[in-house]
mmCIF file with all atom_site columns, C-alpha atoms in Angstrom:
data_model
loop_
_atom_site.group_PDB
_atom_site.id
_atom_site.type_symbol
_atom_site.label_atom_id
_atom_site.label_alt_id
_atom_site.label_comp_id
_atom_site.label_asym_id
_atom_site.label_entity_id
_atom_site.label_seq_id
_atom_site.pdbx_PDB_ins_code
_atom_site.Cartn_x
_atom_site.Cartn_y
_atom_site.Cartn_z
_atom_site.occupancy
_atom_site.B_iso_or_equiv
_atom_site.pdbx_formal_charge
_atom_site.auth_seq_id
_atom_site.auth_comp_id
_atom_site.auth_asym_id
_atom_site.auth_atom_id
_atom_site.pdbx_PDB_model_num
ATOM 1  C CA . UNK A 1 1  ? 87.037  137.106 89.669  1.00 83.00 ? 72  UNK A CA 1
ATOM 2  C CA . UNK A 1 2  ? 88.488  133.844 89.574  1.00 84.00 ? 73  UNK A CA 1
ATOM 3  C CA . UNK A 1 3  ? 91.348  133.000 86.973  1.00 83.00 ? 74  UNK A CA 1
ATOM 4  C CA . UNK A 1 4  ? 92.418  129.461 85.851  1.00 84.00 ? 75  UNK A CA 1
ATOM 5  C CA . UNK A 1 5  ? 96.109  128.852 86.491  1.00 78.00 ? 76  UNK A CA 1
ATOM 6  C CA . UNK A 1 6  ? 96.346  125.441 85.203  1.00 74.00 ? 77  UNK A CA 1
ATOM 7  C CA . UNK A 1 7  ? 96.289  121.779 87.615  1.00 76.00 ? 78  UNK A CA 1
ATOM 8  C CA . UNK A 1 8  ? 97.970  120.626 90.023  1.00 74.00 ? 79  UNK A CA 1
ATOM 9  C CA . UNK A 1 9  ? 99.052  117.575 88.181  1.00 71.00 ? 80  UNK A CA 1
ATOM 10 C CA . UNK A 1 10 ? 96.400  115.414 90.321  1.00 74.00 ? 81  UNK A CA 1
ATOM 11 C CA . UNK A 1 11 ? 93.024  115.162 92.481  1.00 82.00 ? 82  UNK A CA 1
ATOM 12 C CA . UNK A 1 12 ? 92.788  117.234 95.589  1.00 85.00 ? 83  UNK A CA 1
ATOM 13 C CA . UNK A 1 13 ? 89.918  117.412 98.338  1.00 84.00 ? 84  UNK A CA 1
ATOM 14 C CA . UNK A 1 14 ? 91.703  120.599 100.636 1.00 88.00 ? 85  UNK A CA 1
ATOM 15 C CA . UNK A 1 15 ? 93.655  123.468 99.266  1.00 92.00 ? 86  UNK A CA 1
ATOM 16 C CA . UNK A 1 16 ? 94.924  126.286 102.292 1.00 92.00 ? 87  UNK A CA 1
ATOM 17 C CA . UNK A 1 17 ? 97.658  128.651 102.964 1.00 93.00 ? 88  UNK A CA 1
ATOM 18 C CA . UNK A 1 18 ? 100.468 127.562 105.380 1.00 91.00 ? 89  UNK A CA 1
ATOM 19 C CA . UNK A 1 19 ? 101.271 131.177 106.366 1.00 89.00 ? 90  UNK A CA 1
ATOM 20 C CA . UNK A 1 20 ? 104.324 130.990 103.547 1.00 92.00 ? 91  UNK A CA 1
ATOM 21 C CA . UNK A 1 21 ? 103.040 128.727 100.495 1.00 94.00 ? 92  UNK A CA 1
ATOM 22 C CA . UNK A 1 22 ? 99.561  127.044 99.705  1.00 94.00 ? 93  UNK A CA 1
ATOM 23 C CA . UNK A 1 23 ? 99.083  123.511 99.921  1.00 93.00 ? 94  UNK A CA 1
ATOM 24 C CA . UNK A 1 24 ? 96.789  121.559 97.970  1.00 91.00 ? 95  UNK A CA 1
ATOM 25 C CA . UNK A 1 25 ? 95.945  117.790 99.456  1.00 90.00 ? 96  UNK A CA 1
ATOM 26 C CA . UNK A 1 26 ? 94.989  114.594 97.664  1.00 85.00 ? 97  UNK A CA 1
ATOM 27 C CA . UNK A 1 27 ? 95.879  110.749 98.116  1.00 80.00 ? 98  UNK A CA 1
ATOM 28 C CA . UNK A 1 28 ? 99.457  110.274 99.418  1.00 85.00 ? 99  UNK A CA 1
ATOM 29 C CA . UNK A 1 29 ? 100.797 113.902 97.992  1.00 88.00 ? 100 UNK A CA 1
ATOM 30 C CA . UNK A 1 30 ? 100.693 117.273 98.776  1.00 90.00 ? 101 UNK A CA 1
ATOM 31 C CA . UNK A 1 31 ? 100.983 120.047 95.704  1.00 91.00 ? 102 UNK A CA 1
ATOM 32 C CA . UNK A 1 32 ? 102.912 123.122 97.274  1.00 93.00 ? 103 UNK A CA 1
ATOM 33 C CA . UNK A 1 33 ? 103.215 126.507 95.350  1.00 93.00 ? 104 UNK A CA 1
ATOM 34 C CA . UNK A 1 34 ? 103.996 130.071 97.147  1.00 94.00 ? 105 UNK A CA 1
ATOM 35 C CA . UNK A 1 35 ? 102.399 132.139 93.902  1.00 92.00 ? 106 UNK A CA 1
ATOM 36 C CA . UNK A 1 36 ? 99.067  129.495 93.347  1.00 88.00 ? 107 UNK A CA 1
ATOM 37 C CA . UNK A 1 37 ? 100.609 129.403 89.697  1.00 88.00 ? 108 UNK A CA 1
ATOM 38 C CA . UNK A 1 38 ? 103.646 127.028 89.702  1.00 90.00 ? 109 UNK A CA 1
ATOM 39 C CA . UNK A 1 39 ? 103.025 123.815 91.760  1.00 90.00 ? 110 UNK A CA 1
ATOM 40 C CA . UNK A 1 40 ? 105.396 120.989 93.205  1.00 92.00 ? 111 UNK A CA 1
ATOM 41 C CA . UNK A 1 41 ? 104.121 117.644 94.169  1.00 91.00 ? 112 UNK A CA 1
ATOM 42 C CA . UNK A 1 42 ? 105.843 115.678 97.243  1.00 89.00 ? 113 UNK A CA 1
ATOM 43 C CA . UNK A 1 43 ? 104.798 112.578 98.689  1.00 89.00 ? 114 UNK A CA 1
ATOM 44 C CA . UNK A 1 44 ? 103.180 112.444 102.556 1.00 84.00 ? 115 UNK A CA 1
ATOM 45 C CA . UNK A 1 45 ? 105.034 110.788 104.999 1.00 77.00 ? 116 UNK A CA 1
ATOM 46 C CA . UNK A 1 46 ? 103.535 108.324 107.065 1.00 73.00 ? 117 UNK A CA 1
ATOM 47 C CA . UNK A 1 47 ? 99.973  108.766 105.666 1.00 65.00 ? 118 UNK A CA 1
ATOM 48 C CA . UNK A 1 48 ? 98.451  107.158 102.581 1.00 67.00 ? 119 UNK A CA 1
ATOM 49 C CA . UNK A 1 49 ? 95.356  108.643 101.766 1.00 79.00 ? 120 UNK A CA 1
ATOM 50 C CA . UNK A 1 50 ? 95.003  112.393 103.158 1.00 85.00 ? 121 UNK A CA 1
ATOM 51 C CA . UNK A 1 51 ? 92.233  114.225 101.510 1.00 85.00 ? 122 UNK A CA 1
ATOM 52 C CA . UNK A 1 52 ? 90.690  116.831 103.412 1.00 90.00 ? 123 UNK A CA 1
ATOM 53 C CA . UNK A 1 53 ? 93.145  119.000 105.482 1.00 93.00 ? 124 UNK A CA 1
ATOM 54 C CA . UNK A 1 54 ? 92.526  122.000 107.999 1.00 94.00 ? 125 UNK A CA 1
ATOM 55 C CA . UNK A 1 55 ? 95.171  124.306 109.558 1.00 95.00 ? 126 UNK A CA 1
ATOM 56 C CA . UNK A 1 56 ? 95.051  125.523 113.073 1.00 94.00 ? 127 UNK A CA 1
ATOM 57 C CA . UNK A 1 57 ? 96.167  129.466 113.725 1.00 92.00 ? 128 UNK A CA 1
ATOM 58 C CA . UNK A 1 58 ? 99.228  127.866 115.801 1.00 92.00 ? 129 UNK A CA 1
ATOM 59 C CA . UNK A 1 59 ? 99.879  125.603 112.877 1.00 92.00 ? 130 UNK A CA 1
ATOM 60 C CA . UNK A 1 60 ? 99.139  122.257 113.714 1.00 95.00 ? 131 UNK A CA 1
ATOM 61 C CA . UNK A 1 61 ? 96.986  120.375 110.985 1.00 94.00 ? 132 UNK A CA 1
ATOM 62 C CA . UNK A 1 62 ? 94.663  117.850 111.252 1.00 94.00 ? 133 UNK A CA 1
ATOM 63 C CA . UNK A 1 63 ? 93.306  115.514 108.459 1.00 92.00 ? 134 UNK A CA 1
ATOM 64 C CA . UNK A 1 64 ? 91.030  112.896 107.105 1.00 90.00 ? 135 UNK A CA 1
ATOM 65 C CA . UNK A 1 65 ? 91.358  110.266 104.497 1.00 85.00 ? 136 UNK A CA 1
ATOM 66 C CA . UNK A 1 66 ? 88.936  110.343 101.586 1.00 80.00 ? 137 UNK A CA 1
ATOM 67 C CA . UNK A 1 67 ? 87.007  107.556 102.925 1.00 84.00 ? 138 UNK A CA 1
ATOM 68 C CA . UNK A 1 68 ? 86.512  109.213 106.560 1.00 85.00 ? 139 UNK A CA 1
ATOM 69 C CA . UNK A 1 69 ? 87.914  106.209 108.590 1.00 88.00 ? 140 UNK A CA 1
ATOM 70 C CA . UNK A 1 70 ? 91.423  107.400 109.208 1.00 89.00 ? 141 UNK A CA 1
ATOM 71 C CA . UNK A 1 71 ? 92.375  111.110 110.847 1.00 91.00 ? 142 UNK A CA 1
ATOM 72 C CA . UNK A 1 72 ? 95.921  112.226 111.337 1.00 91.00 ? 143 UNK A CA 1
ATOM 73 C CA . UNK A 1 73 ? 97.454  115.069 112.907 1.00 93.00 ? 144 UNK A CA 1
ATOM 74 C CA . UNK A 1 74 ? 100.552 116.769 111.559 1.00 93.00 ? 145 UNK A CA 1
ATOM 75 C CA . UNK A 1 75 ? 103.059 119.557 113.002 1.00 93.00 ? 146 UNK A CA 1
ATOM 76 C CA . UNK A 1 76 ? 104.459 120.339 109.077 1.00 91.00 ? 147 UNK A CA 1
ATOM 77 C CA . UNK A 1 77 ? 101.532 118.985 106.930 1.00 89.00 ? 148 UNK A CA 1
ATOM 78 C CA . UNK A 1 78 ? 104.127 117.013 105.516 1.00 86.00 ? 149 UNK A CA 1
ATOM 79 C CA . UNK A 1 79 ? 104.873 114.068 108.007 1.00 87.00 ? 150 UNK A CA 1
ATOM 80 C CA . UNK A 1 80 ? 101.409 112.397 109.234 1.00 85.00 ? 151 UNK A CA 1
#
């Protein structure tokens, strides 16, 4: 059963769990939260357009930009 939490406070193509908080990824900011209930936006750094975002088991991330022309890899998902 799934149960509505509220938004993120914008659009988001990837949401995962970073081992200690999930992170939700759209444009040039990443929502955090570590309950899925209360979220904090931050800006990316060094990439303007992440949308859809994976996370290796080591922790490495790799992503793509909504339009598919740019891919970035990341060692915080934070910094691109």
């Amino acid at each position: 059963t799934w149960t509505r939490t509220g938004t993120v406070g914008g659009s988001v193509g990837s949401v995962l769990w970073t081992g200690s908080a999930f992170a939700a990824y759209g444009g040039s900011r990443v929502y955090v939260s570590a309950d899925g209930v209360s979220w904090q936006s931050q800006l990316l750094g060094g990439a303007s357009a992440v949308k859809y975002v994976a996370r290796s088991p080591v922790g490495t991330y790799a992503a793509v930009s909504g339009d598919g022309r740019q891919y970035f890899r990341s060692e915080d998902g934070r910094r691109w």
